[in-house]
Coordinates of C-alpha atoms and ligand atoms in Angstrom, one line a residue:
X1 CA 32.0 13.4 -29.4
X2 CA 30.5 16.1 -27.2
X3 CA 32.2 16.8 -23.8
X4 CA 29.9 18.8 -21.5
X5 CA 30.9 19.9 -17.9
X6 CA 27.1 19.4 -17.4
X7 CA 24.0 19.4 -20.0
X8 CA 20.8 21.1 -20.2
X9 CA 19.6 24.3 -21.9
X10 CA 19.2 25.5 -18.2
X11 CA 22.5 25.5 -17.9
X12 CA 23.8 26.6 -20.8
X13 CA 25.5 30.0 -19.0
X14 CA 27.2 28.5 -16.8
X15 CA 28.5 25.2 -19.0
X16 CA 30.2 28.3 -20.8
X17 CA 31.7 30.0 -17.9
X18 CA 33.3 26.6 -16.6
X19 CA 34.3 25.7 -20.2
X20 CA 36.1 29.2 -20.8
X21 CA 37.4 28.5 -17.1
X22 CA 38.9 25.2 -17.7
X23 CA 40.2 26.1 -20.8
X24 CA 42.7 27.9 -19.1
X25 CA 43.0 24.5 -17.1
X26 CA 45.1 26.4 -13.9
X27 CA 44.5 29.3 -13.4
X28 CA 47.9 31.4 -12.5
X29 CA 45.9 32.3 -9.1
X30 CA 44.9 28.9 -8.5
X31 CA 47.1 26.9 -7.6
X32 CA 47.2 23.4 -7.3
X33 CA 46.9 21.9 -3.4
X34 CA 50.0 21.9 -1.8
X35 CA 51.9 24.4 -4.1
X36 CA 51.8 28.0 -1.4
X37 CA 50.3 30.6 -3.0
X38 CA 53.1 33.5 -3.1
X39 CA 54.1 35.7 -5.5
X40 CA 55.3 34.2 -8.8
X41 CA 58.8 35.2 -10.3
X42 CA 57.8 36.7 -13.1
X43 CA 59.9 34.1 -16.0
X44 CA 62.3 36.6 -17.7
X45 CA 64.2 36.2 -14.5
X46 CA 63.0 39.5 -12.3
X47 CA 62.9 38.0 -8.6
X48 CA 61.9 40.9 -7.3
X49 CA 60.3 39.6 -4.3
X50 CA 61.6 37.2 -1.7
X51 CA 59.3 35.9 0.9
X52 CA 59.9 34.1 4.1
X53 CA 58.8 31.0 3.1
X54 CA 62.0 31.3 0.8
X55 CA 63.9 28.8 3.1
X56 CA 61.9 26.3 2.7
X57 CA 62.3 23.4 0.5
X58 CA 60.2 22.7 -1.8
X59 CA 57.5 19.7 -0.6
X60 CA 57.3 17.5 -3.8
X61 CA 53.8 17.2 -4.1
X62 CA 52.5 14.2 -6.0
X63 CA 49.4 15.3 -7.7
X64 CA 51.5 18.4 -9.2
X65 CA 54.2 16.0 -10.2
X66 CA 51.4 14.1 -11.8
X67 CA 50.2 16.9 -13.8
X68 CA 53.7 18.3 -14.7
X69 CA 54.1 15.0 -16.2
X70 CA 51.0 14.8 -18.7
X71 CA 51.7 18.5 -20.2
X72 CA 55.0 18.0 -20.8
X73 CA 54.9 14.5 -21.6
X74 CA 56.6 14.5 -25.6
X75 CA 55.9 10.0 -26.3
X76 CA 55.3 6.8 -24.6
X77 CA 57.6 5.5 -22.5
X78 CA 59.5 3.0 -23.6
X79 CA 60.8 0.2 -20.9
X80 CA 63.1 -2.7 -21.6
X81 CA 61.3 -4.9 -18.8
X82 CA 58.7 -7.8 -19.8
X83 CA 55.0 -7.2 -17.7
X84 CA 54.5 -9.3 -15.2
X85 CA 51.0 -10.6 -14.8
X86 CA 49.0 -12.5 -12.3
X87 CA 45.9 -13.4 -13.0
X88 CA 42.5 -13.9 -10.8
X89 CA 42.6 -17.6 -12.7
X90 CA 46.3 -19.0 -13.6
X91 CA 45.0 -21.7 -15.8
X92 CA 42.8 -19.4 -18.3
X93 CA 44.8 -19.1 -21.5
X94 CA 46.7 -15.2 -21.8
X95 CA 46.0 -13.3 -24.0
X96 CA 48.5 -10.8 -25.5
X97 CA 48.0 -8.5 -28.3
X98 CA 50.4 -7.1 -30.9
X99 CA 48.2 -4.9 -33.0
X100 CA 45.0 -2.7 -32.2
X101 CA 42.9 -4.6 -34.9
X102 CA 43.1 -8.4 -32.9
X103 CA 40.8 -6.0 -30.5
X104 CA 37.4 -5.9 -32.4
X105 CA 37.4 -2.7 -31.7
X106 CA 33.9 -0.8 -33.0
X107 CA 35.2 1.3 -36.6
X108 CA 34.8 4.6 -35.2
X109 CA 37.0 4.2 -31.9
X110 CA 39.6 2.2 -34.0
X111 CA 39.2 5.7 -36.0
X112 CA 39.8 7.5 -33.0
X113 CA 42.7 5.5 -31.8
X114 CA 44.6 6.0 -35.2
X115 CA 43.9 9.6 -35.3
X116 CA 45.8 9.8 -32.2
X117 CA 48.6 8.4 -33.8
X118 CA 48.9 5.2 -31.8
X119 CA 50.2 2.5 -34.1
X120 CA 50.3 0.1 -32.0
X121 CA 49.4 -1.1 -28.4
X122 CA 51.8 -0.3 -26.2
X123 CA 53.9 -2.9 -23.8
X124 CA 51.4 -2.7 -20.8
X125 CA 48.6 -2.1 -23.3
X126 CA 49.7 -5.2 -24.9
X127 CA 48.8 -7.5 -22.0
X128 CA 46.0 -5.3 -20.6
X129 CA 43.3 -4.4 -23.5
X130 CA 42.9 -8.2 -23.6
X131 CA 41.8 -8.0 -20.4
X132 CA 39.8 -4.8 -19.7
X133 CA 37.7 -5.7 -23.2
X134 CA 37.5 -9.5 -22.0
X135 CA 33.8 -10.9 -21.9
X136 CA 33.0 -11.2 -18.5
X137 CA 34.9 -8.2 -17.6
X138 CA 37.8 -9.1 -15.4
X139 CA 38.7 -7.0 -12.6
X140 CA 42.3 -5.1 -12.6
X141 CA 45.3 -3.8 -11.0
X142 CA 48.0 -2.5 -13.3
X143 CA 51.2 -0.6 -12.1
X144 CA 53.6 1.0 -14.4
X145 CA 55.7 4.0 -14.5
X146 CA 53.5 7.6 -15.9
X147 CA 54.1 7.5 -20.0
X148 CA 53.6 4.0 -20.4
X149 CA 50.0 3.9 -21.5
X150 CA 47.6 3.0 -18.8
X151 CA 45.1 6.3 -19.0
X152 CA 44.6 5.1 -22.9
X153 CA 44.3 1.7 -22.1
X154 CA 41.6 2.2 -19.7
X155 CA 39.8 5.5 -21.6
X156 CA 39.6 3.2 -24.5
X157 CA 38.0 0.1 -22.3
X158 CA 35.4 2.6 -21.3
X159 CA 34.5 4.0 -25.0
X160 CA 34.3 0.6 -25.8
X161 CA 32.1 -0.5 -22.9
X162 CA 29.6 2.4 -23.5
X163 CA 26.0 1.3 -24.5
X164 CA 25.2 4.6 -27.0
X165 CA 21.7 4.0 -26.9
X166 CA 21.6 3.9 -22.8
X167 CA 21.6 8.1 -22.0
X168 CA 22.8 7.4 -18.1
X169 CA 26.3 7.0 -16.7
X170 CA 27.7 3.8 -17.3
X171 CA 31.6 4.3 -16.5
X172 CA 32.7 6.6 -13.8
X173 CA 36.6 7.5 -13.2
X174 CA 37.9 8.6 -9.8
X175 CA 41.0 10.8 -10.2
X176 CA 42.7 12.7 -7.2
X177 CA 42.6 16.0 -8.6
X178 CA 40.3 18.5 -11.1
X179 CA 42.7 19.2 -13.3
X180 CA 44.1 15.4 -14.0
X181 CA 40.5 14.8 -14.1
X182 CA 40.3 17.7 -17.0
X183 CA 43.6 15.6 -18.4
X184 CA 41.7 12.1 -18.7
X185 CA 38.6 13.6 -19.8
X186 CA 40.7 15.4 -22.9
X187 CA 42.1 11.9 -23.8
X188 CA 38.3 10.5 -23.8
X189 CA 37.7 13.3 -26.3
X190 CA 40.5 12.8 -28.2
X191 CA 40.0 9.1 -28.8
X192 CA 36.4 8.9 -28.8
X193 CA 36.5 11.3 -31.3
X194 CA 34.3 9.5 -34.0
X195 CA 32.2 8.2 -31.1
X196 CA 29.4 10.7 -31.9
X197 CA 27.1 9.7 -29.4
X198 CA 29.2 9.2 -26.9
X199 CA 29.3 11.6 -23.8
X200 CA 31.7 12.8 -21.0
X201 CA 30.8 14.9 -18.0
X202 CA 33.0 16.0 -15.3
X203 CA 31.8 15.4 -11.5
X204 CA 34.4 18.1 -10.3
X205 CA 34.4 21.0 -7.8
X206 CA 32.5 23.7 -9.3
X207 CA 30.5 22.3 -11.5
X208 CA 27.3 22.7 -10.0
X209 CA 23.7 21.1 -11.1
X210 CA 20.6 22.0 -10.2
X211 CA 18.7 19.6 -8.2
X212 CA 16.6 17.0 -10.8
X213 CA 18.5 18.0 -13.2
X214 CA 19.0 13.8 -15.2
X215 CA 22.7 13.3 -16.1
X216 CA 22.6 11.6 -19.6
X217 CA 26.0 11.8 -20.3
X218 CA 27.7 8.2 -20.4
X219 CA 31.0 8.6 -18.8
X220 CA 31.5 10.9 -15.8
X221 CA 35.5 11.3 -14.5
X222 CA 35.5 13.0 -11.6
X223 CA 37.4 13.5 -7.7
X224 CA 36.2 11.5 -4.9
X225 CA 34.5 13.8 -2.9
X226 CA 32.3 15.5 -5.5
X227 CA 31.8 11.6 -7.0
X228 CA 30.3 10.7 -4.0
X229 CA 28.0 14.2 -3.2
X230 CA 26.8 13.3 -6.8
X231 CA 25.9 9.6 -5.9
X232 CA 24.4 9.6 -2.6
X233 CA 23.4 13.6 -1.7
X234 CA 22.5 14.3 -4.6
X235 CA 21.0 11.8 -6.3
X236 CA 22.5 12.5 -10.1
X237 CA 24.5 9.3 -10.6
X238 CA 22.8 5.8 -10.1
X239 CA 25.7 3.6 -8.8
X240 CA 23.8 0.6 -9.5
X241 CA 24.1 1.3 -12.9
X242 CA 27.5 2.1 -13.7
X243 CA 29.4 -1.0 -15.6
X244 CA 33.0 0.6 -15.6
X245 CA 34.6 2.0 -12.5
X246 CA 38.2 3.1 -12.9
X247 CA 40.3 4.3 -9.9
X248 CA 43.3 6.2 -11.8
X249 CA 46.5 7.1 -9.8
X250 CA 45.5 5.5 -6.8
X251 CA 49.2 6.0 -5.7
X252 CA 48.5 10.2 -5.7
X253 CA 44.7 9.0 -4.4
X254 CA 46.3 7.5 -1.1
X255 CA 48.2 10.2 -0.5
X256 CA 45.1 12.6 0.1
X257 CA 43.2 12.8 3.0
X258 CA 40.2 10.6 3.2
X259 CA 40.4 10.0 -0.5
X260 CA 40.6 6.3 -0.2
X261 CA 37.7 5.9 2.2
X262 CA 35.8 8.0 -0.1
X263 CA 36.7 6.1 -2.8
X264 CA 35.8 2.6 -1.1
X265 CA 32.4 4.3 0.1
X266 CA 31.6 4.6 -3.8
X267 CA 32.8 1.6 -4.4
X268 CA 31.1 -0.6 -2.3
X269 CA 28.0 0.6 -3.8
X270 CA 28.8 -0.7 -7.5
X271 CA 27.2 -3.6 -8.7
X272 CA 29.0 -7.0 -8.3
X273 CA 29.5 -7.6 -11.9
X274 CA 30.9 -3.8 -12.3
X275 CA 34.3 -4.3 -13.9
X276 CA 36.5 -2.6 -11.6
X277 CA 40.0 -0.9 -12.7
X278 CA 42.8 0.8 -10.7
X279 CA 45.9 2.3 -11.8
X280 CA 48.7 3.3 -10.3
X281 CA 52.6 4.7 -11.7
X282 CA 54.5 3.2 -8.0
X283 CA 53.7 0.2 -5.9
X284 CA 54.4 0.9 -2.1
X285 CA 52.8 -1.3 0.6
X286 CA 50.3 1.2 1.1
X287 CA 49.0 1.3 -2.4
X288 CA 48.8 -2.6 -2.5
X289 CA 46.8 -2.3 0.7
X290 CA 44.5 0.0 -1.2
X291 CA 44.4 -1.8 -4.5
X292 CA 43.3 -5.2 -2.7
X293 CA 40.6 -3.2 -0.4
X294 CA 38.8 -1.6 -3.3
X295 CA 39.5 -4.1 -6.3
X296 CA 37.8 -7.6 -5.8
X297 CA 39.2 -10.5 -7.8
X298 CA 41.8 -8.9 -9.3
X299 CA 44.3 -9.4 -12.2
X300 CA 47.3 -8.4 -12.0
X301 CA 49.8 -6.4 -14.5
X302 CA 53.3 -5.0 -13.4
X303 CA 56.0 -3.4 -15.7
X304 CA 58.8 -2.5 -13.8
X305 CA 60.7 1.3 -14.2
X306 CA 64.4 1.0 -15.4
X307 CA 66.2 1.4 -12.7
X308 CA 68.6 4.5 -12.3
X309 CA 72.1 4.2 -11.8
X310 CA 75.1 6.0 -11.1
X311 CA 77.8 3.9 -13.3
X312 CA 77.6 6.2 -17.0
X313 CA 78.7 9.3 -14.4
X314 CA 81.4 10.8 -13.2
X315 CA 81.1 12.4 -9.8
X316 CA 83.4 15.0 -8.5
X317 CA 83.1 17.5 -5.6
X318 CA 84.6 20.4 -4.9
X319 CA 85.3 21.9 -1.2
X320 CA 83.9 25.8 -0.7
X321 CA 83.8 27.7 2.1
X322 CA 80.7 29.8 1.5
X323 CA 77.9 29.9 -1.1
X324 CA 79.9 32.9 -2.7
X325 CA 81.9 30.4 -2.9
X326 CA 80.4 28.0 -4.5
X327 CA 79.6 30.4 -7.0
X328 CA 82.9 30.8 -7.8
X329 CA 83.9 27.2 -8.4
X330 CA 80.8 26.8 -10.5
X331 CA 82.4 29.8 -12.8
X332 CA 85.6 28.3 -12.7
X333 CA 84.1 24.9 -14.4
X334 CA 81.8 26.6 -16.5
X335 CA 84.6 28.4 -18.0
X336 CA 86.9 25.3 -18.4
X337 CA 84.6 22.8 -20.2
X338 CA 82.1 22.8 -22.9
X339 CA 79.0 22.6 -21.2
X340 CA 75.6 21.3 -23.1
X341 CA 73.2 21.9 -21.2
X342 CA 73.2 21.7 -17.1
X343 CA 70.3 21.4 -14.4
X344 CA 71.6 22.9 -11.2
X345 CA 70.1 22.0 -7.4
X346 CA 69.7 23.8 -4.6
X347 CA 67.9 23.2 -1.4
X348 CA 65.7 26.3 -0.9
X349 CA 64.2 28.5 -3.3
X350 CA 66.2 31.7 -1.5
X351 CA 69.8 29.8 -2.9
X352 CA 68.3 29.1 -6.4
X353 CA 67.3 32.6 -6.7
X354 CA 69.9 34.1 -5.5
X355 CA 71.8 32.0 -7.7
X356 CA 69.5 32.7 -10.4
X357 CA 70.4 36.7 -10.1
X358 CA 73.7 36.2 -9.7
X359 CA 74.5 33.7 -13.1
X360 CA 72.1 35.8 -15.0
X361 CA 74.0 39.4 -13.8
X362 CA 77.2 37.4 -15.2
X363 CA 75.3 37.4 -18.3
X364 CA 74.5 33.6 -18.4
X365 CA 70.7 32.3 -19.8
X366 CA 69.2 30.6 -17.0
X367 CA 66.1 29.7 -16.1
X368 CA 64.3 28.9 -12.6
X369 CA 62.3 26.5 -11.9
X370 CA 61.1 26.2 -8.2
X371 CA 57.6 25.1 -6.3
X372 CA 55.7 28.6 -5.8
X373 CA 55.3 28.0 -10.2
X374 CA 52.3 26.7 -10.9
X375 CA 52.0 23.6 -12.9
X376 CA 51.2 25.3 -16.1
X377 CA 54.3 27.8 -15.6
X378 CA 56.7 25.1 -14.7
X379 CA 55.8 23.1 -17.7
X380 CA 56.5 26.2 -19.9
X381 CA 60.0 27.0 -18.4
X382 CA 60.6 22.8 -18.6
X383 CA 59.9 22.9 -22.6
X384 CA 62.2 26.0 -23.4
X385 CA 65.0 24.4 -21.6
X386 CA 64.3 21.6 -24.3
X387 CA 64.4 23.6 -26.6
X388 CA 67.6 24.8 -26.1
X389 CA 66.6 28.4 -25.0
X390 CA 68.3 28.7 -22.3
X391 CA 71.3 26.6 -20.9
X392 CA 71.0 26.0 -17.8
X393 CA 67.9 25.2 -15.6
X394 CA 68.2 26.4 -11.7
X395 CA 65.9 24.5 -9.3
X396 CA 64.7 22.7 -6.0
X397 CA 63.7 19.3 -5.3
X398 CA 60.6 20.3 -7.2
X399 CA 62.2 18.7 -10.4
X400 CA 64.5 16.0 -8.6
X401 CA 61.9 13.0 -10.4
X402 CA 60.4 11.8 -13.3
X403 CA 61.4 15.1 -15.5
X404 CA 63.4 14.0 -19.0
X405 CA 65.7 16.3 -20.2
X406 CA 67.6 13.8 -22.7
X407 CA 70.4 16.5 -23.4
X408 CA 71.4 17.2 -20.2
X409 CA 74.8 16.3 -19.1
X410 CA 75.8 18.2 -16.7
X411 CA 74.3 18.4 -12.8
X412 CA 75.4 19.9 -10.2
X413 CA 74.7 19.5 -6.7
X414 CA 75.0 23.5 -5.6
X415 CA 73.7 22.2 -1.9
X416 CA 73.6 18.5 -1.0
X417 CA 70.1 17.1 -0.9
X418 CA 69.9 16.1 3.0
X419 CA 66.7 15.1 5.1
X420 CA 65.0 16.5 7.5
X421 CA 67.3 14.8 10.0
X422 CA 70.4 16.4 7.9
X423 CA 71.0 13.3 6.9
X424 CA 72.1 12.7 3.1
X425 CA 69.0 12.3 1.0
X426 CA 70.2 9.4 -0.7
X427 CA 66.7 8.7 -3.1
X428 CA 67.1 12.6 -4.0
X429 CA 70.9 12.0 -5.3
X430 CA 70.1 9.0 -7.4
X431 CA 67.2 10.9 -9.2
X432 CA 69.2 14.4 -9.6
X433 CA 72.1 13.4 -10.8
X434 CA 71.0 9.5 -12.1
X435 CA 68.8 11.9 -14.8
X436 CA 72.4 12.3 -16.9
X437 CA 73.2 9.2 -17.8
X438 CA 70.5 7.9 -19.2
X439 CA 70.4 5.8 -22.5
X440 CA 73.4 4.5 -22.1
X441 CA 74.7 8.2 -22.3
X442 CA 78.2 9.7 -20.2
X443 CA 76.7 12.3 -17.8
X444 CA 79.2 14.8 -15.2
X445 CA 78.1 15.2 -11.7
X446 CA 79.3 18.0 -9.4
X447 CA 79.0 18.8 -5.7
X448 CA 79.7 21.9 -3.9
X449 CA 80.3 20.9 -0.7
X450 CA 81.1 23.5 2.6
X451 CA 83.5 21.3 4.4
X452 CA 81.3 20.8 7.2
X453 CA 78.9 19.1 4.9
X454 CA 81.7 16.6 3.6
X455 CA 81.3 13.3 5.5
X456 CA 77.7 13.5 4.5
X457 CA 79.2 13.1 0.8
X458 CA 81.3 10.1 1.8
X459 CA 78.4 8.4 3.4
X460 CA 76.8 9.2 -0.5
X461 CA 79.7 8.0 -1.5
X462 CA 79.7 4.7 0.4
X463 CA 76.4 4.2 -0.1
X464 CA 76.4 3.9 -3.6
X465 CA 79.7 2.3 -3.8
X466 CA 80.7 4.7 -6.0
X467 CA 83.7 7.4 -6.2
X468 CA 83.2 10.8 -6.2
X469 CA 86.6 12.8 -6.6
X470 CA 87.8 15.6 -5.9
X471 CA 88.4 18.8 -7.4
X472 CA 90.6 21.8 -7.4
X473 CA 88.3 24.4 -9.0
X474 CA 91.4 26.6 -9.1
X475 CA 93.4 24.2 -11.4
X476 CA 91.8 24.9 -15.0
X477 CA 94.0 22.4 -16.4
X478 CA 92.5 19.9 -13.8
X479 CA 89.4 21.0 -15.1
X480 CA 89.6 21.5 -18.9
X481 CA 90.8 17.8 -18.9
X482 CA 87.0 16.2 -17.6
X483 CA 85.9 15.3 -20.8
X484 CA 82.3 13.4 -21.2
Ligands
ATP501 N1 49.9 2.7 -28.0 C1 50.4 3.9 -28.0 N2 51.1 4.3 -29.1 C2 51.7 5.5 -29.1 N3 51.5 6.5 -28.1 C3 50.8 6.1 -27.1 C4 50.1 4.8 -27.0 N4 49.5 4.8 -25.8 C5 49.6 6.0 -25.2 N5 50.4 6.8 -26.0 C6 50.8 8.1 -25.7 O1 51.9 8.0 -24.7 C7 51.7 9.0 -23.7 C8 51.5 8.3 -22.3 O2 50.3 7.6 -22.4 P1 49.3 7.6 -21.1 O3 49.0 9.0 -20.7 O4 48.2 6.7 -21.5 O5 50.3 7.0 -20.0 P2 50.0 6.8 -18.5 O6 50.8 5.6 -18.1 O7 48.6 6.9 -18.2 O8 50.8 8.0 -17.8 P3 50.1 9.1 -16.9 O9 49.6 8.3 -15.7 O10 51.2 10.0 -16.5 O11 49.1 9.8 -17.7 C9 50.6 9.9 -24.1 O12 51.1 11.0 -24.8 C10 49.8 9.0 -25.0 O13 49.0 9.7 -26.0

């Protein structure tokens, strides 16, 4: 299938330029909103320039997060919780399917869906393709954790939807951001492969059309804002037209300024029996407020994230004076016990640099991972640490969620995560150090704590109902005898 950033012969120059630009999908200057624009460590560890914005912390920002996740993403991910549904009409019959064939799929996206490698659906896919490909379309909301199969789900309810012989747009997808627009698009490749006559086109910033110019290109995936200058300003996109409208992580949507209004604005101009989608990887209140605004009639599909947990890890801290301190300490136990591989945290990018220099003068392979990265870079220091290339991964709160290491069994806390209000960060301490023990897997925990800092680990403490002990990092017998 062709992809085109936008067609015509007139515009074949500058399809090109935008093609050779996206190819590069971030460009190292351009980074993604939110992420500051300083200088960028250069990877092999030379931090030879510290800025003032080095004592900051690192603001997670969602749509980066978001992106991290798809290019480092390795399979679907698996959860041991049934979907809940609620459907729009409780006494039509379910549907649920187990294999991609009970779909009557057309040949050539079946094709497509194979060449993927997809055997079969997967647990939300299971409930939802029955749904999305239903005749009447049925409207829907569907929630489940990133990696569990919701952009292939709905890219393949599009594909199918798609009249070939109609050259107008007939699905459009809102995404937050260019680049996870560029990511859903590349899926819509991918599995429309065989689908020869079958176009996508990208309403993002940048890709400009002349004026008259008539979009024949069946699926457009685009951000709000440029969506809706298409729609109304411009006059490229007929809303009345379009069959399949798909909000995609309406969760990251909410979160930017006048997204959601934007969104509703394009919504509200769909035609009633449009079959309207929204996805999102967390539920909060605001997101359900959202979700029932812009989704009429909806069904409804939940799968629930394991939960993290503290119970497969041992928890100690260790009392420092100073970060030189800590540094010590941190020798002491690296010495005494075979270490796999460890993620250390700090709370500003001026600790895990100077930490950074300091393990790597010692002559230990480290890596740094912090927030002025852009996505693209952190993604490439995230898969050598999988690959064993180096052993220990420094960072900020920039990697506290949602990043799978499966041999890591080591954190440690170098500073505490705290709030704003210096109180203890309790979310951040699950997700850092919960990370270890997952699959049923024995992880290690350590904090290095300056005394001051030390009721704010018993309220950790007490909060979780869990003990964290003490440790002399002097005693290396203490120490050698932590096994895991
Ligand atoms: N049925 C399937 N069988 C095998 N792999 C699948 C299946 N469906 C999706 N995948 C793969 O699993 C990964 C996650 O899928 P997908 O991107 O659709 O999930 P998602 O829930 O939309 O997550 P995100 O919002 O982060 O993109 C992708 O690599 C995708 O190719």
């Amino acid at each position: 299938m062709a992809s085109l950033l936008w067609g015509g012969d007139a515009g074949a120059a500058e399809n090109e330029r935008l093609n050779s630009h996206f190819s590069n999908l971030i460009h190292p200057r351009q980074n993604l909103r939110g992420i500051k624009s300083t200088t960028v460590p250069n990877i092999d560890g030379s931090l030879n320039n510290t800025e003032e914005d080095d004592d900051e912390e690192d603001v997670v920002d969602l749509a980066a997060n978001s992106l991290l996740n798809k290019l480092i993403r390795q399979s679907l991910i698996e959860s041991s919780h049934r979907v809940e549904v609620l459907q729009k009409d409780p006494s039509s019959p379910l549907y649920s399917v187990k294999t991609f064939e009970e779909l009557r799929l057309k040949e050539e996206l079946l094709k497509g869906i194979y060449a993927m490698g997809f055997n079969r659906p997967s647990k939300i896919q299971e409930m939802a393709l029955p749904m999305m490909l239903a005749h009447p379309p049925q409207n829907l909301i569907a929630q489940s954790q990133s990696g569990t199969g919701k952009t292939a789900a709905f890219v393949l309810a599009m594909l199918s939807r798609v009249n070939v012989l109609e050259l107008f747009p007939q699905c459009l997808c809102l995404a937050p951001t260019y680049e996870l627009a560029l990511q859903t698009g590349r899926v819509v490749e991918r599995m429309g492969k065989f689908c020869v006559d079958v176009e996508v086109m990208y309403a993002i910033r940048g890709n400009r059309i002349p004026r008259g110019t008539e979009v024949t290109k069946q699926i457009i995936i685009g951000t709000p804002g440029t969506v809706l200058d298409w729609c109304f300003k411009r006059k490229l996109i007929d809303l009345t037209k379009i069959r399949v409208f798909v909000l995609d992580e309406a969760d990251v949507m909410i979160d930017t300024q006048g997204f959601s209004d934007q969104s509703i604005r394009i919504q509200r101009a769909l035609p009633s029996d449009c079959q309207m989608l929204l996805f999102s990887a967390t539920f909060e209140d605001s997101v359900w407020q959202f979700a029932e605004r812009i989704i009429p009639d909806p069904n409804v599909i939940k799968l629930r994230k394991e939960e993290l947990t503290l119970n497969n890890i041992r928890q100690y801290y260790v009392l420092c004076e100073n970060r030189k301190d800590k540094y010590q300490a941190l020798c002491n136990i690296y010495g005494g016990i075979t270490i796999g591989q460890a993620i250390i945290f700090c709370q500003t990018r001026r600790n895990a640099k100077w930490l950074t220099v300091e393990m790597m003068q010692d002559g230990h392979q480290v890596s740094l991972l912090s927030g002025e990265l852009t996505v693209e870079q952190r993604a490439s220091i995230i898969q050598r640490f999988r690959d064993g290339k180096e052993k220990v991964l420094i960072t900020t709160n920039v990697c506290a969620r949602g990043i799978d290491v499966k041999q890591v069994t080591i954190v440690v806390n170098f500073d505490l995560p705290v709030n704003q209000a210096e109180e203890p960060d309790y979310e951040t301490y699950l997700h850092r150090i919960g990370r270890t023990g997952r699959f049923g897997k024995k992880g290690l925990a350590f904090n290095m704590i300056e005394v001051d800092k030390l009721p704010l680990l018993m309220k950790i403490q007490d909060h979780f109902n869990s003990s964290i002990k003490q440790l002399d990092p002097e005693d290396m017998d203490e120490i050698e005898k932590i096994e895991y």
